[in-house]
mmCIF file of C-alpha atoms in Angstrom:
data_model
loop_
_atom_site.group_PDB
_atom_site.id
_atom_site.type_symbol
_atom_site.label_atom_id
_atom_site.label_comp_id
_atom_site.label_asym_id
_atom_site.label_seq_id
_atom_site.Cartn_x
_atom_site.Cartn_y
_atom_site.Cartn_z
ATOM 1 C CA GLN A 28 17.782 -5.663 -16.915
ATOM 2 C CA GLY A 29 14.126 -7.562 -17.583
ATOM 3 C CA SER A 30 11.435 -8.781 -14.683
ATOM 4 C CA ILE A 31 8.872 -11.329 -14.742
ATOM 5 C CA GLY A 32 6.176 -10.574 -15.829
ATOM 6 C CA GLN A 33 7.619 -6.879 -16.878
ATOM 7 C CA ALA A 34 7.559 -6.478 -20.885
ATOM 8 C CA ASN A 35 4.858 -4.272 -20.830
ATOM 9 C CA TYR A 36 7.300 -2.405 -18.764
ATOM 10 C CA SER A 37 10.482 -2.767 -20.314
ATOM 11 C CA ALA A 38 8.832 -2.356 -24.047
ATOM 12 C CA ALA A 39 8.320 1.033 -22.825
ATOM 13 C CA LYS A 40 12.083 1.696 -21.180
ATOM 14 C CA GLY A 41 12.939 0.297 -24.938
ATOM 15 C CA GLY A 42 11.004 2.937 -26.448
ATOM 16 C CA ILE A 43 12.327 6.083 -25.441
ATOM 17 C CA ALA A 44 15.605 5.174 -24.800
ATOM 18 C CA SER A 45 15.597 4.589 -28.985
ATOM 19 C CA LEU A 46 12.948 7.620 -29.631
ATOM 20 C CA THR A 47 15.608 9.339 -27.183
ATOM 21 C CA LEU A 48 18.214 8.537 -29.383
ATOM 22 C CA VAL A 49 16.795 9.511 -32.742
ATOM 23 C CA GLN A 50 15.143 13.149 -31.250
ATOM 24 C CA ALA A 51 18.164 13.900 -30.604
ATOM 25 C CA ALA A 52 19.954 12.756 -33.975
ATOM 26 C CA GLU A 53 16.751 14.573 -35.719
ATOM 27 C CA LEU A 54 17.336 17.899 -33.496
ATOM 28 C CA ARG A 55 20.988 18.408 -33.111
ATOM 29 C CA ARG A 56 21.129 20.655 -36.741
ATOM 30 C CA TYR A 57 18.656 21.928 -34.615
ATOM 31 C CA ASN A 58 21.212 22.548 -32.111
ATOM 32 C CA ILE A 59 18.710 21.120 -30.158
ATOM 33 C CA THR A 60 18.826 18.165 -27.512
ATOM 34 C CA ALA A 61 16.314 15.575 -26.280
ATOM 35 C CA ASN A 62 17.128 13.613 -22.894
ATOM 36 C CA ALA A 63 15.403 10.827 -20.756
ATOM 37 C CA LEU A 64 16.156 10.645 -17.479
ATOM 38 C CA ALA A 65 15.716 7.077 -15.299
ATOM 39 C CA PRO A 66 15.746 8.687 -12.231
ATOM 40 C CA SER A 67 15.937 6.485 -8.979
ATOM 41 C CA ALA A 68 14.198 8.591 -6.222
ATOM 42 C CA ARG A 69 13.071 7.043 -2.144
ATOM 43 C CA THR A 70 9.644 6.322 -2.490
ATOM 44 C CA GLY A 71 7.539 4.407 -0.887
ATOM 45 C CA MET A 72 7.605 2.068 -3.876
ATOM 46 C CA THR A 73 11.225 2.247 -4.052
ATOM 47 C CA GLU A 74 11.711 1.293 -0.990
ATOM 48 C CA GLY A 75 10.139 -1.875 -1.116
ATOM 49 C CA VAL A 76 11.709 -3.090 -3.711
ATOM 50 C CA PHE A 77 15.274 -1.511 -3.220
ATOM 51 C CA ALA A 78 15.328 -1.252 0.551
ATOM 52 C CA GLU A 79 19.313 -1.763 0.948
ATOM 53 C CA MET A 80 20.694 0.616 -2.951
ATOM 54 C CA MET A 81 18.149 3.092 -1.318
ATOM 55 C CA LYS A 82 18.190 3.473 2.493
ATOM 56 C CA LYS A 83 19.890 6.680 3.726
ATOM 57 C CA PRO A 84 23.496 7.184 4.677
ATOM 58 C CA GLU A 85 24.250 5.929 7.772
ATOM 59 C CA ASP A 86 27.237 8.246 7.512
ATOM 60 C CA GLY A 87 25.728 11.837 6.947
ATOM 61 C CA SER A 88 27.013 12.018 3.205
ATOM 62 C CA PHE A 89 25.232 13.290 0.265
ATOM 63 C CA ASP A 90 21.627 11.150 0.261
ATOM 64 C CA HIS A 91 21.231 10.449 -4.148
ATOM 65 C CA TYR A 92 18.370 8.825 -3.485
ATOM 66 C CA ASP A 93 16.755 11.650 -1.690
ATOM 67 C CA PRO A 94 13.224 12.810 -4.047
ATOM 68 C CA ALA A 95 14.579 16.857 -2.827
ATOM 69 C CA ASN A 96 18.439 15.578 -3.594
ATOM 70 C CA VAL A 97 16.956 14.407 -7.669
ATOM 71 C CA ALA A 98 14.162 17.120 -8.881
ATOM 72 C CA PRO A 99 16.278 19.328 -9.296
ATOM 73 C CA LEU A 100 17.724 18.206 -11.403
ATOM 74 C CA VAL A 101 14.606 17.053 -13.587
ATOM 75 C CA VAL A 102 13.889 21.079 -13.773
ATOM 76 C CA TRP A 103 17.163 21.874 -15.234
ATOM 77 C CA LEU A 104 16.876 19.290 -17.619
ATOM 78 C CA GLY A 105 12.738 20.780 -18.420
ATOM 79 C CA SER A 106 13.740 24.347 -18.563
#
């Protein structure tokens, strides 16, 4: 989804997605996988833009946007 004034950001995201697909295809023969991440985490930047979506669950259920819950997956994929 694009935003006004964000052509550079959108182009970069599209480029990363395409590069990941090409790398996955090229490296498959060596049994190497390629991953691209677009994680969502509650930060000072995202809270202001996505306040409703990023708010902490009031019922104590799993908090998908807590950076502590996002980081382990990123580390695992990078290992």
